[in-house]
XYZ file of C-alpha atoms in Angstrom:
481
model
C 10.754 73.598 -67.751
C 10.498 74.631 -63.762
C 12.820 72.863 -61.284
C 10.582 71.139 -58.128
C 13.259 71.735 -55.844
C 13.620 75.650 -56.799
C 10.445 76.870 -55.247
C 11.241 80.542 -55.413
C 12.068 80.591 -59.172
C 8.488 79.225 -59.930
C 6.355 81.123 -57.685
C 5.991 83.367 -60.355
C 3.967 81.237 -62.168
C 0.612 80.261 -61.127
C 1.211 76.181 -61.569
C 4.673 76.822 -60.137
C 2.832 78.208 -56.775
C 0.660 75.062 -56.677
C 3.702 73.277 -56.825
C 5.573 75.383 -54.205
C 2.741 75.096 -51.478
C 2.813 71.340 -52.344
C 6.404 70.508 -52.169
C 6.539 72.739 -48.925
C 4.247 70.114 -47.146
C 5.880 66.971 -48.555
C 9.346 68.636 -47.539
C 7.658 68.449 -43.964
C 6.441 64.835 -44.209
C 9.020 63.365 -45.936
C 12.307 64.792 -44.518
C 14.582 66.973 -46.508
C 16.727 64.049 -47.177
C 14.154 61.983 -48.914
C 12.504 64.880 -50.583
C 15.963 65.901 -52.046
C 16.598 62.166 -52.977
C 13.652 61.402 -55.112
C 11.731 64.899 -55.626
C 14.333 67.363 -55.372
C 15.501 67.048 -59.428
C 12.019 66.487 -60.454
C 10.474 69.279 -62.731
C 7.334 70.867 -63.704
C 6.233 70.782 -67.612
C 3.358 72.748 -68.156
C 1.244 72.209 -71.819
C -2.088 74.155 -72.325
C -4.297 72.900 -69.631
C -1.994 69.717 -68.856
C 0.827 69.635 -66.207
C 3.384 66.995 -65.876
C 5.780 66.287 -63.159
C 8.922 65.281 -64.755
C 11.038 62.863 -62.607
C 14.672 63.106 -63.219
C 14.907 59.055 -64.087
C 12.898 56.155 -64.404
C 13.693 54.576 -61.108
C 12.514 58.292 -59.342
C 9.367 58.347 -61.329
C 8.495 54.676 -59.967
C 9.814 55.538 -56.270
C 7.375 58.874 -56.265
C 4.486 56.655 -58.101
C 4.907 54.304 -55.184
C 5.259 56.147 -51.906
C 4.181 59.971 -52.988
C 1.847 59.849 -55.731
C -1.285 59.485 -53.584
C -0.177 62.366 -51.466
C 0.880 64.535 -54.187
C -2.654 63.969 -55.790
C -4.111 65.211 -52.466
C -2.084 68.088 -52.205
C -2.239 69.256 -55.934
C -5.987 69.295 -55.557
C -6.040 71.281 -52.212
C -3.893 73.926 -53.763
C -4.968 74.215 -57.397
C -8.175 76.344 -57.657
C -7.947 75.517 -61.468
C -8.599 71.993 -61.030
C -5.810 70.927 -63.691
C -4.660 67.351 -64.123
C -1.197 66.355 -63.243
C 0.704 63.626 -64.771
C 3.886 61.715 -63.925
C 6.466 60.847 -66.184
C 10.136 60.457 -66.531
C 12.590 62.549 -68.365
C 13.157 59.955 -70.765
C 9.605 59.553 -71.484
C 8.761 63.491 -72.277
C 11.964 63.420 -74.466
C 10.440 60.521 -76.513
C 6.961 61.274 -76.118
C 4.656 59.913 -78.907
C 6.600 56.518 -79.109
C 4.919 53.074 -78.738
C 7.418 51.427 -76.515
C 7.739 54.009 -73.566
C 6.770 52.812 -70.031
C 3.374 53.526 -68.603
C 2.979 56.836 -67.067
C 0.832 57.238 -64.039
C -2.715 58.192 -64.557
C -3.732 61.608 -64.356
C -4.890 63.333 -61.140
C -7.527 65.325 -61.767
C -8.782 68.028 -59.003
C -11.511 65.906 -57.364
C -9.438 62.446 -57.287
C -9.388 61.372 -53.671
C -6.991 58.189 -54.131
C -4.980 56.738 -57.024
C -3.277 52.968 -56.455
C -0.552 51.632 -58.906
C -3.084 49.022 -60.660
C -4.505 52.352 -62.534
C -1.429 52.332 -64.265
C -1.509 49.367 -66.650
C -0.546 49.287 -70.361
C -3.348 48.256 -72.487
C -3.448 44.502 -72.466
C -4.117 44.472 -75.987
C -1.287 45.830 -76.816
C 1.051 43.071 -75.263
C 2.122 39.579 -76.158
C 0.456 37.050 -74.689
C 2.954 36.146 -72.110
C 3.283 39.605 -71.129
C -0.498 40.112 -70.581
C -0.818 36.944 -68.711
C 2.155 37.663 -66.481
C 0.811 41.006 -65.718
C -2.410 39.277 -64.625
C -0.512 37.062 -62.675
C 1.163 40.076 -60.749
C 4.474 39.054 -62.185
C 7.085 41.865 -62.148
C 9.010 42.347 -65.916
C 12.324 43.314 -64.260
C 12.777 40.167 -62.807
C 13.818 37.903 -65.249
C 16.824 35.456 -65.893
C 18.455 37.894 -67.918
C 18.716 40.195 -65.273
C 19.311 37.972 -62.637
C 23.252 37.576 -61.826
C 24.299 34.360 -60.886
C 27.207 33.194 -58.519
C 28.545 30.758 -56.156
C 25.894 31.671 -53.745
C 22.873 30.906 -56.351
C 24.310 29.285 -59.261
C 22.690 25.546 -58.514
C 19.007 27.345 -57.981
C 19.774 29.492 -61.253
C 20.445 25.984 -62.910
C 17.374 24.187 -61.305
C 14.754 27.061 -62.220
C 16.095 27.388 -65.921
C 15.429 23.839 -66.127
C 12.130 24.070 -64.754
C 11.200 26.619 -66.925
C 12.315 24.723 -70.074
C 9.726 22.005 -68.858
C 12.405 19.394 -69.330
C 11.839 15.929 -68.351
C 13.484 14.459 -65.277
C 12.553 17.221 -63.163
C 12.080 16.963 -59.285
C 8.829 18.100 -57.762
C 8.465 20.213 -55.556
C 11.188 22.598 -55.825
C 11.566 24.858 -53.023
C 14.232 27.879 -53.200
C 14.894 28.989 -49.437
C 17.218 31.971 -48.099
C 16.596 35.014 -45.922
C 14.985 38.556 -47.379
C 16.557 40.083 -50.185
C 18.777 37.015 -51.611
C 16.700 37.104 -54.955
C 14.094 34.507 -54.346
C 11.097 36.384 -55.820
C 13.502 37.184 -58.703
C 14.063 33.582 -59.387
C 10.818 32.712 -59.370
C 9.334 35.558 -60.948
C 12.117 34.686 -63.874
C 11.107 30.996 -64.088
C 7.407 32.345 -64.159
C 8.359 34.563 -67.392
C 10.469 31.965 -69.117
C 7.952 28.959 -68.695
C 5.042 30.989 -70.225
C 7.506 31.894 -73.365
C 8.672 28.142 -73.878
C 5.039 26.817 -73.467
C 2.397 29.513 -74.201
C -0.218 26.323 -74.099
C 0.482 25.713 -70.516
C -1.331 27.002 -67.681
C 0.921 28.847 -65.319
C -0.120 30.140 -61.923
C 1.737 32.494 -59.489
C 0.982 33.755 -56.124
C 2.167 34.810 -52.909
C 1.254 32.488 -49.984
C -0.582 35.633 -48.678
C -2.461 35.869 -51.551
C -3.197 32.502 -51.486
C -4.151 32.662 -47.833
C -6.880 35.667 -48.189
C -8.210 34.296 -51.967
C -8.592 31.034 -49.944
C -10.325 32.428 -47.029
C -12.944 34.643 -49.147
C -13.897 31.298 -50.864
C -14.700 29.874 -47.645
C -16.806 32.657 -46.690
C -18.631 32.735 -50.294
C -19.154 29.190 -50.223
C -16.407 28.890 -53.528
C -14.003 26.410 -52.176
C -14.695 24.190 -55.061
C -13.787 27.011 -57.548
C -10.768 27.940 -55.866
C -9.587 24.368 -55.854
C -10.029 24.154 -59.639
C -8.328 27.223 -60.511
C -5.173 26.224 -58.745
C -5.382 22.101 -59.683
C -5.597 22.890 -63.313
C -2.340 24.236 -63.389
C 0.587 23.205 -65.389
C 2.946 24.891 -63.265
C 2.152 26.449 -59.999
C 4.560 28.813 -58.199
C 3.772 30.204 -54.724
C 6.352 32.675 -52.990
C 6.792 32.910 -49.325
C 5.187 29.812 -48.359
C 6.573 30.086 -44.664
C 3.546 32.666 -44.581
C 1.152 29.832 -43.876
C 2.830 28.658 -41.005
C 0.745 28.724 -37.963
C -2.695 29.001 -40.287
C -3.640 25.153 -39.954
C -7.069 25.327 -42.419
C -4.655 27.340 -44.904
C -1.988 24.610 -44.507
C -4.424 21.956 -45.159
C -5.732 23.035 -48.233
C -2.016 23.481 -49.464
C -1.289 20.512 -48.734
C -4.068 19.133 -50.259
C -3.324 21.126 -53.386
C 0.293 19.868 -53.775
C -0.598 16.343 -53.502
C -2.974 16.595 -55.869
C -0.365 18.440 -58.663
C 2.357 16.219 -58.064
C 0.492 13.009 -58.305
C -1.041 14.466 -61.553
C 2.410 15.225 -62.839
C 1.948 19.080 -62.493
C 5.030 21.137 -61.698
C 5.137 23.058 -57.937
C 7.685 25.589 -57.164
C 7.776 27.560 -53.810
C 10.218 29.756 -51.734
C 10.548 30.242 -48.201
C 12.862 32.244 -45.813
C 14.218 28.858 -44.079
C 14.788 25.284 -45.198
C 11.868 23.078 -44.584
C 13.373 21.731 -41.761
C 13.476 24.983 -39.753
C 9.897 25.482 -40.602
C 9.093 24.530 -36.769
C 5.494 26.027 -37.001
C 4.454 24.078 -40.003
C 2.246 21.221 -40.112
C 4.593 18.208 -40.242
C 3.279 16.297 -43.126
C 3.441 19.389 -45.112
C 6.762 20.422 -44.162
C 7.494 16.547 -45.268
C 6.029 16.736 -48.823
C 8.278 20.253 -49.492
C 11.427 18.106 -48.416
C 10.512 14.999 -50.594
C 11.687 17.219 -53.551
C 14.378 19.365 -54.247
C 15.397 21.622 -51.747
C 17.882 24.458 -53.030
C 19.434 26.995 -50.601
C 20.786 30.583 -51.870
C 23.533 31.554 -49.795
C 24.644 35.191 -49.013
C 25.865 37.052 -52.453
C 29.903 37.254 -52.035
C 31.675 40.449 -52.885
C 32.565 39.181 -56.295
C 28.961 38.511 -57.076
C 27.486 41.917 -55.268
C 29.882 43.954 -57.523
C 28.261 41.959 -60.408
C 24.731 42.544 -59.410
C 25.690 46.505 -59.281
C 27.021 46.489 -62.799
C 23.987 44.986 -64.043
C 21.706 47.100 -62.349
C 23.926 50.190 -63.434
C 23.397 48.858 -66.765
C 19.515 48.585 -66.441
C 19.326 52.225 -64.947
C 21.993 53.969 -67.431
C 19.614 52.321 -70.568
C 16.271 53.618 -68.795
C 17.869 57.307 -68.447
C 20.126 57.288 -71.336
C 23.437 57.578 -70.107
C 26.913 55.871 -69.854
C 26.789 52.877 -67.377
C 29.846 54.178 -65.581
C 30.541 54.672 -61.947
C 33.953 55.173 -59.867
C 35.208 51.393 -58.709
C 35.336 52.984 -55.209
C 31.782 53.860 -55.104
C 30.613 50.568 -56.217
C 33.213 48.750 -53.947
C 31.942 51.004 -50.812
C 28.273 49.394 -51.837
C 29.093 45.837 -51.923
C 31.043 46.202 -48.705
C 28.316 48.592 -46.908
C 25.180 46.502 -48.216
C 26.236 42.920 -47.557
C 22.814 41.241 -46.344
C 20.341 42.033 -49.123
C 20.374 42.255 -52.730
C 17.280 44.603 -52.577
C 19.388 46.822 -50.120
C 22.228 46.813 -51.900
C 19.989 47.856 -55.705
C 18.258 50.227 -53.635
C 21.179 52.355 -52.671
C 22.356 52.378 -56.328
C 18.842 53.750 -57.093
C 19.210 56.340 -54.374
C 22.345 57.694 -55.871
C 21.045 57.649 -59.798
C 17.714 59.030 -58.607
C 19.854 61.849 -57.034
C 22.778 62.844 -59.474
C 21.196 60.956 -62.782
C 24.304 60.657 -65.916
C 26.707 62.486 -63.104
C 27.083 59.057 -61.089
C 29.985 58.211 -63.472
C 31.553 61.450 -62.178
C 30.175 60.744 -58.349
C 32.856 60.722 -55.916
C 33.125 58.193 -52.585
C 32.628 61.020 -50.540
C 29.876 62.703 -52.557
C 27.821 58.730 -52.259
C 28.564 58.421 -48.440
C 27.127 61.850 -48.243
C 23.969 61.433 -50.473
C 23.246 57.649 -48.363
C 24.129 58.674 -45.041
C 20.453 60.085 -44.158
C 18.609 57.159 -45.393
C 21.037 54.472 -43.770
C 21.458 56.406 -40.499
C 18.207 55.213 -39.185
C 18.915 51.628 -39.766
C 22.813 51.714 -39.275
C 23.736 49.487 -36.127
C 25.875 51.626 -33.871
C 29.567 50.143 -34.401
C 32.594 51.804 -32.318
C 36.072 51.456 -32.897
C 36.349 49.489 -29.740
C 33.910 46.455 -31.187
C 35.741 46.419 -34.527
C 38.872 45.931 -32.654
C 37.633 43.359 -30.309
C 35.800 41.511 -33.345
C 39.067 41.801 -35.686
C 41.569 40.568 -32.677
C 39.087 37.250 -32.100
C 38.807 36.777 -35.663
C 42.498 36.753 -36.215
C 43.277 35.160 -32.776
C 44.948 38.195 -31.338
C 44.656 40.420 -28.380
C 42.783 43.645 -28.592
C 46.189 44.920 -27.128
C 48.148 43.600 -30.039
C 46.112 46.172 -32.157
C 46.963 49.258 -30.405
C 50.548 47.845 -29.548
C 53.727 49.017 -31.039
C 54.546 45.441 -32.920
C 55.227 45.529 -36.712
C 55.287 41.574 -37.227
C 52.944 40.869 -40.445
C 50.854 38.628 -38.481
C 49.674 41.707 -36.452
C 49.953 44.691 -38.851
C 47.923 43.282 -41.489
C 44.692 42.484 -38.958
C 45.702 46.248 -37.442
C 44.826 47.283 -41.112
C 42.268 45.959 -41.733
C 40.745 46.946 -38.377
C 41.598 50.656 -39.518
C 39.569 49.998 -42.924
C 36.802 48.945 -41.227
C 37.002 51.556 -38.437
C 36.794 54.268 -41.858
C 34.153 52.293 -43.470
C 31.485 51.718 -41.014
C 31.980 54.521 -38.380
C 31.656 58.331 -38.630
C 35.240 58.749 -36.935
C 37.974 61.263 -38.601
C 41.181 59.471 -39.818
C 43.101 61.487 -36.681
C 40.649 59.997 -34.365
C 40.900 56.775 -35.698
C 44.617 56.881 -35.329
C 44.371 57.919 -31.697
C 42.599 55.025 -30.753
C 45.020 52.662 -32.252
C 47.873 53.640 -30.090
C 47.918 57.255 -30.861
C 49.284 56.655 -34.327
C 49.314 59.530 -37.271
C 46.292 60.014 -39.447
C 48.476 59.127 -42.381
C 49.211 55.758 -40.819
C 45.283 55.419 -40.839
C 45.193 56.511 -44.638
C 47.837 54.450 -45.760
C 46.144 51.415 -44.111
C 42.950 52.065 -45.771
C 44.462 52.501 -49.263
C 46.566 49.374 -48.800
C 43.335 47.298 -47.709
C 41.479 48.733 -50.810
C 44.202 47.402 -52.979
C 44.466 43.990 -51.332
C 41.032 43.109 -51.252
C 40.720 43.255 -55.134
C 43.963 40.972 -55.477
C 43.866 38.753 -52.309
C 40.984 36.582 -52.294
C 41.424 35.567 -48.433
C 41.617 39.417 -47.427
C 38.263 40.010 -49.436
C 36.919 36.877 -47.378
C 37.873 38.214 -44.146
C 36.296 41.691 -44.720
C 32.893 40.072 -45.692
C 32.935 38.020 -42.723
C 33.739 40.971 -40.679
C 31.317 43.094 -41.916
C 28.669 40.739 -41.411
C 29.657 40.155 -37.718
C 29.827 43.971 -36.896
C 26.495 44.564 -38.573
C 24.591 42.319 -36.550
């Protein structure tokens, strides 16, 4: 096996020389940090005339497939005079080659293959159960199930409603609308509902599509004079699921069709569930009567995940990644706490950060230190990181605790001042690049050991004191805009 990152070691082998040239271009195009995270641990395995690129983990394989596989195919074809085919698999797939249950690998890349799209990587339909086959046809994601959905105070009502709808129980509200900002789990919940509904009643007809797909399909039906077929396709559904319905706002013709579809289904006793990024009252560009009908059923808001829920999501995600990569689902508590405190606004970003760490170090994630984790994630975060200064932190903390900024840098040691000062120091360590001595200087010339004590004290308290944990959550959100 030849490591993709160790270009020099592969140069002697012809296949290694091809991969070296490919890597040189990829590093320039993707950047050193991105290349190192996803392709740096990849390796080539050659068997006869076939060559396979082996990703360190299933997560890395999926990232390569989505973001780099097409370009890799082009570069491989340009650099390989023998026209050998290149496959893509994870290390676990290679180790378990020949088993029926392994995930689908990327389609081979022939020397003259121009472009490859993710649709090529489907499992043979005949080998899948009815629900799985139907789900793939609908575009559902298998990883989004009720089993992988982590519930908590922020989403437990929406979760309970989704499970009830999926059970086909009587006495349901119709339509149901789940709303919340990007990355709050709406798509996960809708996918999970669809999977469960199909398993509970295989004879029922479930239709799932995004509002964007609804729009483009409807427009094409208009152009092809096939609107009746389009109407029949949707209005014969026992359960219609539409994701991101806010997409139709400002599109009068599409809204008109969606309105009549909604009315037809509800009046016929069929079920409709949708998601949006805002509540219906805030969808100002949406046609009033459609907005009114969305409000007429059950509107479920999904709130931002609190710290406890974010930690639960990380633990569940780590268990899933560990199962895929065959390693123990273990990570240092301070690393998980750092992720939970750093990624507060989007579950997708939270999981993406963990994906990056696991893809980079694999089974060694259990030994990954906080400094190592921050170092790995820093290149990926710097472009999106809002510039937060110690001065901004002091002002925000002082306002939150009804103090003056001068109190935080004063010599006052009363608990009403000392604790907020420690909170501000902890925040400065978490979300700025300042060193401990530098932070100390900005807090009235204090020693770096004082800052270290404050950081450790708040780390300890946030796991014991719910009010401190809430304060940190609120302050992190304010500071990150």
